[in-house]
Coordinates of C-alpha atoms in Angstrom, one line a residue:
X2 CA -34.1 53.5 26.4
X3 CA -36.6 52.3 28.9
X4 CA -36.3 48.8 30.3
X5 CA -38.9 46.2 29.2
X6 CA -40.7 44.8 32.3
X7 CA -39.9 41.2 33.2
X8 CA -43.6 40.2 32.8
X9 CA -43.7 41.9 29.3
X10 CA -40.5 40.3 28.5
X11 CA -41.9 36.8 29.4
X12 CA -45.0 37.4 27.2
X13 CA -42.6 38.4 24.3
X14 CA -40.5 35.4 24.9
X15 CA -43.4 33.0 24.9
X16 CA -45.0 34.5 21.8
X17 CA -41.6 34.0 20.1
X18 CA -41.1 30.4 21.1
X19 CA -44.8 30.0 19.8
X20 CA -44.0 31.4 16.5
X21 CA -41.2 29.2 16.3
X22 CA -43.0 26.1 17.1
X23 CA -45.6 26.7 14.3
X24 CA -42.9 27.6 11.6
X25 CA -41.9 24.8 9.3
X26 CA -38.6 23.2 9.8
X27 CA -36.9 24.6 6.9
X28 CA -38.0 28.2 8.0
X29 CA -37.2 28.1 11.6
X30 CA -33.6 29.2 10.8
X31 CA -34.8 31.9 8.5
X32 CA -36.3 34.2 11.1
X33 CA -36.5 38.0 10.5
X34 CA -33.6 39.9 11.9
X35 CA -36.0 42.1 14.2
X36 CA -37.5 38.8 15.9
X37 CA -34.1 37.1 16.1
X38 CA -32.6 40.2 18.0
X39 CA -35.7 40.5 20.4
X40 CA -35.3 36.8 21.0
X41 CA -31.6 37.0 21.9
X42 CA -32.1 40.1 24.1
X43 CA -34.8 38.4 26.0
X44 CA -32.9 35.3 26.7
X45 CA -30.1 37.5 27.9
X46 CA -32.1 39.3 30.2
X47 CA -33.9 36.4 31.5
X48 CA -30.4 34.7 32.1
X49 CA -29.4 37.8 33.8
X50 CA -32.3 38.1 36.1
X51 CA -32.5 34.2 36.9
X52 CA -28.6 34.7 38.3
X53 CA -29.4 37.7 40.2
X54 CA -29.7 37.3 44.0
X55 CA -33.2 37.6 45.5
X56 CA -32.6 40.6 47.7
X57 CA -31.6 42.7 44.7
X58 CA -34.7 41.9 42.8
X59 CA -37.4 43.7 44.9
X60 CA -40.2 42.9 47.1
X61 CA -42.4 42.0 44.3
X62 CA -40.2 39.7 42.3
X63 CA -41.0 35.9 42.4
X64 CA -38.3 34.0 44.4
X65 CA -35.8 32.1 42.4
X66 CA -36.5 28.7 41.5
X67 CA -35.4 26.1 44.2
X68 CA -32.9 23.5 42.9
X69 CA -34.3 20.3 43.1
X70 CA -32.2 17.2 44.3
X71 CA -30.9 15.3 41.5
X72 CA -31.9 11.4 41.6
X73 CA -29.3 8.9 42.5
X74 CA -29.7 7.4 39.1
X75 CA -29.4 10.7 37.4
X76 CA -26.6 12.0 39.5
X77 CA -23.2 12.9 37.7
X78 CA -21.0 9.8 38.1
X79 CA -17.9 10.2 40.6
X80 CA -14.4 10.8 39.1
X81 CA -13.3 7.3 38.5
X82 CA -9.8 8.6 37.4
X83 CA -9.1 9.8 40.9
X84 CA -7.4 6.8 42.8
X85 CA -7.3 6.6 46.5
X86 CA -3.9 7.9 48.2
X87 CA -3.0 4.2 48.8
X88 CA -3.4 3.1 44.9
X89 CA -1.5 6.3 44.0
X90 CA 1.4 5.5 46.3
X91 CA 1.6 2.0 45.1
X92 CA 1.8 3.2 41.4
X93 CA 4.8 5.3 42.3
X94 CA 6.4 2.5 44.1
X95 CA 5.7 0.3 41.1
X96 CA 7.1 2.9 38.6
X97 CA 10.5 3.4 40.8
X98 CA 10.7 -0.3 41.0
X99 CA 10.6 -0.7 37.1
X100 CA 13.1 2.1 36.7
X101 CA 15.4 0.6 39.2
X102 CA 15.1 -2.9 37.3
X103 CA 15.9 -1.3 34.0
X104 CA 18.9 0.5 35.6
X105 CA 20.2 -2.9 37.0
X106 CA 19.9 -4.4 33.5
X107 CA 21.7 -1.7 31.9
X108 CA 24.6 -2.0 34.6
X109 CA 24.7 -5.9 34.0
X110 CA 24.8 -5.5 30.2
X111 CA 27.7 -2.9 30.7
X112 CA 29.6 -5.1 33.1
X113 CA 29.3 -8.1 30.7
X114 CA 30.5 -6.0 27.7
X115 CA 33.4 -4.8 29.8
X116 CA 34.5 -8.2 31.0
X117 CA 34.1 -9.6 27.3
X118 CA 36.4 -6.5 26.2
X119 CA 38.9 -7.2 28.9
X120 CA 39.1 -11.0 27.7
X121 CA 39.5 -10.0 24.2
X122 CA 42.1 -7.2 24.9
X123 CA 44.0 -9.9 27.4
X124 CA 44.1 -12.4 24.3
X125 CA 45.4 -9.7 21.9
X126 CA 47.8 -8.4 24.4
X127 CA 49.8 -11.8 23.9
X128 CA 50.7 -10.8 20.6
X129 CA 52.3 -7.5 20.3
X130 CA 51.7 -6.9 16.6
X131 CA 47.9 -7.4 17.1
X132 CA 47.9 -5.3 20.0
X133 CA 49.6 -2.4 18.3
X134 CA 47.5 -2.7 15.1
X135 CA 44.3 -2.8 17.4
X136 CA 45.7 0.3 19.1
X137 CA 46.3 2.3 15.7
X138 CA 43.1 1.1 14.3
X139 CA 41.0 2.2 17.0
X140 CA 42.9 5.5 17.5
X141 CA 42.3 6.1 13.7
X142 CA 38.3 5.3 14.1
X143 CA 38.3 7.7 17.1
X144 CA 39.9 10.5 15.2
X145 CA 37.5 9.8 12.2
X146 CA 34.6 9.9 14.6
X147 CA 35.7 13.1 16.1
X148 CA 36.3 14.8 13.0
X149 CA 32.5 13.7 11.7
X150 CA 31.2 15.0 14.9
X151 CA 32.9 18.3 14.5
X152 CA 31.7 18.6 10.8
X153 CA 28.2 17.7 12.1
X154 CA 28.1 20.2 14.8
X155 CA 29.4 22.8 12.5
X156 CA 26.6 22.0 9.9
X157 CA 24.1 22.1 12.8
X158 CA 25.2 25.6 13.5
X159 CA 24.8 26.8 10.0
X160 CA 21.4 25.2 9.7
X161 CA 20.4 27.0 13.0
X162 CA 21.4 30.2 11.8
X163 CA 19.6 30.0 8.5
X164 CA 16.4 28.9 10.3
X165 CA 16.8 31.7 12.4
X166 CA 17.2 34.1 9.4
X167 CA 14.1 32.7 7.7
X168 CA 12.0 33.1 10.5
X169 CA 13.0 36.4 11.3
X170 CA 12.1 37.3 7.7
X171 CA 8.8 35.5 8.1
X172 CA 8.1 37.2 11.3
X173 CA 9.0 40.8 9.8
X174 CA 6.5 40.0 6.8
X175 CA 3.8 38.7 8.9
X176 CA 1.6 41.5 7.9
X177 CA 2.4 41.1 4.4
X178 CA 1.5 37.2 4.5
X179 CA -1.6 38.1 6.1
X180 CA -2.6 40.3 3.4
X181 CA -1.6 38.0 0.8
X182 CA -3.5 35.0 2.2
X183 CA -6.6 37.5 2.7
X184 CA -6.3 38.4 -0.9
X185 CA -6.0 35.0 -2.4
X186 CA -9.0 34.0 -0.2
X187 CA -11.2 36.8 -1.4
X188 CA -10.3 36.0 -5.1
X189 CA -11.1 32.4 -4.7
X190 CA -14.6 33.3 -3.3
X191 CA -15.3 35.8 -5.8
X192 CA -17.1 34.6 -8.7
X193 CA -16.5 36.2 -12.1
X194 CA -19.5 38.4 -13.6
X195 CA -21.5 36.7 -16.5
X196 CA -20.9 38.2 -19.9
X197 CA -24.3 37.2 -21.5
X198 CA -26.9 38.3 -18.8
X199 CA -26.9 42.1 -19.3
X200 CA -24.8 44.2 -21.8
X201 CA -23.1 46.4 -18.5
X202 CA -21.8 42.9 -17.4
X203 CA -19.1 43.1 -20.3
X204 CA -17.9 46.4 -19.1
X205 CA -17.8 45.0 -15.6
X206 CA -15.8 42.1 -16.9
X207 CA -13.3 44.1 -18.7
X208 CA -12.6 46.6 -15.8
X209 CA -12.0 43.4 -13.5
X210 CA -9.8 41.7 -16.0
X211 CA -7.7 45.3 -16.1
X212 CA -7.5 45.2 -12.4
X213 CA -6.6 41.6 -12.0
X214 CA -3.9 42.1 -14.8
X215 CA -2.2 44.8 -12.6
X216 CA -2.6 43.1 -9.1
X217 CA -2.2 39.4 -9.8
X218 CA 1.4 39.4 -11.1
X219 CA 2.6 41.2 -7.9
X220 CA 0.5 39.2 -5.8
X221 CA 1.6 36.0 -7.4
X222 CA 5.4 37.1 -6.9
X223 CA 4.7 37.8 -3.1
X224 CA 3.0 34.3 -2.8
X225 CA 5.9 32.6 -4.4
X226 CA 8.5 34.4 -2.4
X227 CA 6.4 33.2 0.7
X228 CA 5.9 29.5 -0.6
X229 CA 9.9 29.5 -1.3
X230 CA 10.6 30.7 2.2
X231 CA 8.4 28.2 3.9
X232 CA 9.6 25.5 1.7
X233 CA 13.2 26.3 2.7
X234 CA 12.3 26.5 6.4
X235 CA 10.7 22.9 6.1
X236 CA 13.7 21.7 4.2
X237 CA 16.2 23.1 7.0
X238 CA 14.2 21.6 9.7
X239 CA 14.2 18.2 7.9
X240 CA 18.0 18.3 7.5
X241 CA 18.4 19.6 10.9
X242 CA 16.6 16.5 12.2
X243 CA 18.8 14.2 10.2
X244 CA 22.0 15.7 11.2
X245 CA 21.1 15.4 14.9
X246 CA 20.3 11.7 14.6
X247 CA 23.5 11.3 12.9
X248 CA 25.3 13.3 15.5
X249 CA 23.9 11.0 18.4
X250 CA 24.9 7.7 16.4
X251 CA 28.3 9.1 15.9
X252 CA 28.8 10.1 19.7
X253 CA 27.4 6.4 20.8
X254 CA 30.0 4.8 18.3
X255 CA 32.6 7.3 19.9
X256 CA 32.0 6.3 23.4
X257 CA 32.4 2.7 22.3
X258 CA 35.7 3.2 20.6
X259 CA 37.0 5.2 23.4
X260 CA 36.1 2.4 25.7
X261 CA 38.0 0.1 23.7
X262 CA 41.0 2.2 23.1
X263 CA 41.2 3.0 26.9
X264 CA 41.3 -0.8 27.6
X265 CA 43.9 -1.2 24.8
X266 CA 46.2 1.4 26.3
X267 CA 45.9 0.1 29.7
X268 CA 47.0 -3.5 28.3
X269 CA 49.9 -1.7 26.6
X270 CA 51.2 0.3 29.4
X271 CA 50.7 -2.9 31.9
X272 CA 53.3 -4.8 29.4
X273 CA 55.4 -1.6 29.3
X274 CA 55.6 -1.6 32.9
X275 CA 56.4 -5.3 33.3
X276 CA 59.3 -4.8 31.2
X277 CA 60.6 -1.6 32.9
X278 CA 60.8 -2.6 36.4
X279 CA 62.1 0.7 37.9
X280 CA 59.5 3.0 36.1
X281 CA 58.5 4.7 39.1
X282 CA 62.0 5.6 39.9
X283 CA 62.4 7.0 36.6
X284 CA 59.4 9.2 36.6
X285 CA 60.7 10.8 39.9
X286 CA 64.2 11.3 38.5
X287 CA 62.5 12.9 35.1
X288 CA 60.7 15.2 37.5
X289 CA 63.7 16.4 39.3
X290 CA 65.5 16.9 35.9
X291 CA 62.5 19.0 34.4
X292 CA 62.9 21.4 37.4
X293 CA 66.6 22.0 36.7
X294 CA 66.0 22.7 33.1
X295 CA 65.3 26.4 32.3
X296 CA 64.1 25.6 28.6
X297 CA 63.2 23.0 26.0
X298 CA 66.7 22.7 24.8
X299 CA 68.1 22.0 28.4
X300 CA 65.3 19.6 29.0
X301 CA 66.2 17.5 26.0
X302 CA 69.8 17.7 26.9
X303 CA 69.4 16.6 30.5
X304 CA 66.9 13.8 29.9
X305 CA 69.1 12.2 27.2
X306 CA 72.2 12.3 29.2
X307 CA 71.2 11.9 32.7
X308 CA 68.0 9.7 32.6
X309 CA 68.7 6.0 32.0
X310 CA 65.7 5.4 30.1
X311 CA 65.8 8.4 28.1
X312 CA 69.5 7.9 27.2
X313 CA 68.7 4.4 26.0
X314 CA 66.0 5.6 24.1
X315 CA 68.4 8.2 22.5
X316 CA 70.8 5.7 21.8
X317 CA 68.4 3.4 19.9
X318 CA 67.3 6.5 17.9
X319 CA 70.8 7.3 17.0
X320 CA 71.4 3.7 15.7
X321 CA 68.1 3.0 14.1
X322 CA 67.7 6.5 12.8
X323 CA 69.9 6.4 9.9
X324 CA 68.2 7.4 6.4
X325 CA 66.8 4.4 4.3
X326 CA 65.8 4.1 0.8
X327 CA 62.4 5.4 0.8
X328 CA 60.9 3.1 -2.0
X329 CA 62.1 -0.1 -0.5
X330 CA 60.4 0.6 2.8
X331 CA 57.3 1.8 2.1
X332 CA 55.9 -1.4 3.1
X333 CA 57.6 -1.2 6.3
X334 CA 55.2 1.7 7.7
X335 CA 52.4 -1.0 7.8
X336 CA 54.3 -3.4 10.0
X337 CA 52.7 -3.0 13.7
X338 CA 55.8 -5.1 15.2
X339 CA 58.5 -2.9 14.1
X340 CA 60.8 -1.8 17.0
X341 CA 62.6 1.2 15.0
X342 CA 61.2 3.8 12.6
X343 CA 60.3 2.4 9.2
X344 CA 62.0 5.4 7.4
X345 CA 64.3 8.2 8.5
X346 CA 62.5 11.3 9.6
X347 CA 64.4 13.4 6.9
X348 CA 62.7 11.1 4.2
X349 CA 59.3 11.5 5.6
X350 CA 58.4 14.8 4.3
X351 CA 54.8 14.9 3.0
X352 CA 53.9 11.4 4.9
X353 CA 53.2 12.6 8.5
X354 CA 49.6 12.9 9.8
X355 CA 48.6 15.7 12.1
X356 CA 48.5 14.4 15.6
X357 CA 45.0 16.0 16.2
X358 CA 41.9 17.6 14.6
X359 CA 41.1 21.1 14.9
X360 CA 41.8 24.7 13.9
X361 CA 45.4 26.2 13.4
X362 CA 45.6 29.3 15.5
X363 CA 49.1 30.2 15.0
X364 CA 51.8 29.0 12.3
X365 CA 55.5 28.7 12.4
X366 CA 57.4 31.9 12.3
X367 CA 54.1 33.9 13.1
X368 CA 54.1 36.6 16.0
X369 CA 53.7 35.0 19.5
X370 CA 51.9 38.2 20.8
X371 CA 55.0 39.3 22.9
X372 CA 57.2 40.5 20.4
X373 CA 58.8 37.2 19.4
X374 CA 58.1 34.5 16.8
X375 CA 56.4 31.2 17.2
X376 CA 58.7 28.3 17.2
X377 CA 56.0 25.8 16.4
X378 CA 52.3 25.6 15.5
X379 CA 49.3 25.7 17.7
X380 CA 46.1 23.8 17.0
X381 CA 42.7 24.5 18.9
X382 CA 40.8 21.4 19.4
X383 CA 37.6 20.2 20.7
X384 CA 37.6 19.1 24.5
X385 CA 38.9 15.6 25.2
X386 CA 40.0 14.6 21.7
X387 CA 42.6 11.8 21.2
X388 CA 46.1 12.9 20.4
X389 CA 48.3 10.5 18.2
X390 CA 51.9 10.4 17.3
X391 CA 52.6 11.9 14.1
X392 CA 55.7 9.8 13.4
X393 CA 57.9 6.7 14.9
X394 CA 60.0 7.5 17.9
X395 CA 61.1 6.8 21.4
X396 CA 59.7 8.9 24.3
X397 CA 62.6 10.8 26.1
X398 CA 60.2 12.8 28.1
X399 CA 56.6 12.7 29.5
X400 CA 55.1 14.8 32.1
X401 CA 54.6 18.5 33.1
X402 CA 57.3 21.3 32.2
X403 CA 57.0 24.9 33.2
X404 CA 54.2 26.7 31.3
X405 CA 53.7 23.9 28.5
X406 CA 51.4 21.7 30.7
X407 CA 51.8 18.0 30.0
X408 CA 54.9 17.8 27.5
X409 CA 55.8 14.8 25.5
X410 CA 59.1 14.7 23.7
X411 CA 59.9 11.9 20.9
X412 CA 63.1 11.1 19.6
X413 CA 62.6 10.4 16.0
X414 CA 66.3 9.7 15.0
X415 CA 68.7 11.3 12.8
X416 CA 68.8 14.6 15.3
X417 CA 65.2 15.2 15.0
X418 CA 62.8 15.6 17.9
X419 CA 58.9 16.0 17.9
X420 CA 57.4 17.9 20.9
X421 CA 53.6 17.9 21.9
X422 CA 52.5 20.1 24.6
X423 CA 49.1 21.1 26.1
X424 CA 47.6 17.7 26.8
X425 CA 45.8 17.0 29.8
X426 CA 47.0 13.4 30.2
X427 CA 49.9 11.4 28.5
X428 CA 49.5 7.6 28.2
X429 CA 53.2 6.7 27.4
X430 CA 56.3 6.3 29.4
X431 CA 59.7 7.5 29.0
X432 CA 62.0 5.0 27.0
X433 CA 58.9 3.7 25.1
X434 CA 58.8 3.3 21.3
X435 CA 55.7 4.4 19.8
X436 CA 54.4 3.9 16.1
X437 CA 53.1 6.5 13.6
X438 CA 49.2 6.9 14.8
X439 CA 49.5 5.3 18.1
X440 CA 47.5 7.1 20.9
X441 CA 49.6 9.1 23.2
X442 CA 47.2 11.3 25.1
X443 CA 44.0 13.2 25.3
X444 CA 43.1 16.9 25.3
X445 CA 41.7 18.5 28.3
X446 CA 38.7 21.3 28.6
X447 CA 41.0 24.4 28.3
X448 CA 44.3 25.5 27.2
X449 CA 47.2 24.2 29.1
X450 CA 50.0 26.2 27.4
X451 CA 50.4 29.8 29.0
X452 CA 51.5 31.4 25.9
X453 CA 48.3 30.5 24.1
X454 CA 45.9 31.6 27.0
X455 CA 45.5 35.1 25.7
X456 CA 44.4 33.8 22.2
X457 CA 42.1 30.7 23.4
X458 CA 41.4 31.0 27.2
X459 CA 38.7 28.6 27.2
X460 CA 39.7 26.1 24.4
X461 CA 42.1 23.3 24.3
X462 CA 45.2 24.0 22.2
X463 CA 47.8 21.6 21.2
X464 CA 51.3 22.8 20.6
X465 CA 53.5 21.0 18.0
X466 CA 57.4 21.7 17.5
X467 CA 59.6 19.9 15.4
X468 CA 63.4 20.4 16.2
X469 CA 66.8 19.3 14.3
X470 CA 69.8 19.2 16.5
X471 CA 67.8 20.9 19.1
X472 CA 66.8 23.8 17.0
X473 CA 63.3 24.5 15.9
X474 CA 62.4 23.9 12.4
X475 CA 59.2 24.6 10.1
X476 CA 57.1 21.4 10.3
X477 CA 54.9 22.3 7.4
X478 CA 56.8 20.3 4.8
X479 CA 56.3 16.9 6.8
X480 CA 52.3 17.2 6.8
X481 CA 50.5 15.2 4.2
X482 CA 48.3 17.3 2.1
X483 CA 45.1 15.8 3.4
X484 CA 46.1 16.4 7.0
X485 CA 47.0 19.8 6.3
X486 CA 43.5 20.5 5.0
X487 CA 41.8 19.0 7.9
X488 CA 43.7 21.5 10.2
X489 CA 42.0 24.5 9.1
X490 CA 44.1 27.8 9.5

């Protein structure tokens, strides 16, 4: 195809423009296809030639038009959004000052709240009953919020998995979705043939009806499946958002209650240390005795024989831990000022709460993985959760012991002992009397019990053991039904 000379192309373009100018307004956009094509080609070639350098156009080519200077009044305005460097620096400094002021306000609010809380705790600390009640109630709230957070996180994991499944299904059917949408669009744009214009239109209508009768049901089913999946995806995302907002609110409430609980525990231990003047010497003596003990049986025996505060606690347990009539003492379980167990441990079957929320890893009597059997139960927990006492009792040991991590031993009276191991921190002292549900420690971020490391190396685990006359027994009958369900096996 020979190229059209530029002078000839200019003539064609001029004539085309003249024809367009003489056409009525309603016909200017109804040009013949040939004329439209010639116009487009001409404009394109002219644009190409206009942008071509003068040296490439030949000696006889007219020079490119000289750009005229834009008058000052018509020149494009300067970019007013760009600020001088000094103004930009001032804006950054001002922003940092605002952020610093907000941080100072938050710090002042936190200090005021802490001072208010300390004053409240100091007032409560004057009354032992109030202090114990606040400890138990706050610990119960913390445990409840921890449980809600765990449930919400499980729910979010399930929702995320369902969303991924639906999205993968939709991605796999992307071609089918496109086909369905295109078919529905074509069907909506195509009008049905008239029946009364020509006789042959009736046959066309019949054929169309037969075709639609075969295609529409399948198309409808595919469209309904697509609509159902999209509706489920929208619902899941909405529920996911609601669950995340709930999780944020629960975490804020947990932080508030944990700060309050820490202040209450500090006040409790301050009062305990004021009563026990030689607590530091007792801790040193307890550490020496724990090194001499070969196993838990030896540790319990040594502590209750050789350590002054533990021996005192054991004597109190033996004198106050005798069985009592359960029916007459149910109200005593709610007394926060009691100094001895409300009921005997042997009579508390079916009444004790689990000391922690979690998932049971190993049960009493199951294999311990080394050829032996478990003497207690192991519960996997979330990091940093609160540990509470499952029963009333006296602390006869509190500290690290061999492969058990931080170990707490309670003498519940009547020859019964309760052992809790695997905590990162214990907040009670030897010789101290604690009530059911009272906070005694917190879990860490990984397992502290050596025998559980193989089963849950990166998860905190609480080991719980009950003993009668220093012999391990099954703790199952003592747990309440609801608490047994919370600790899922």
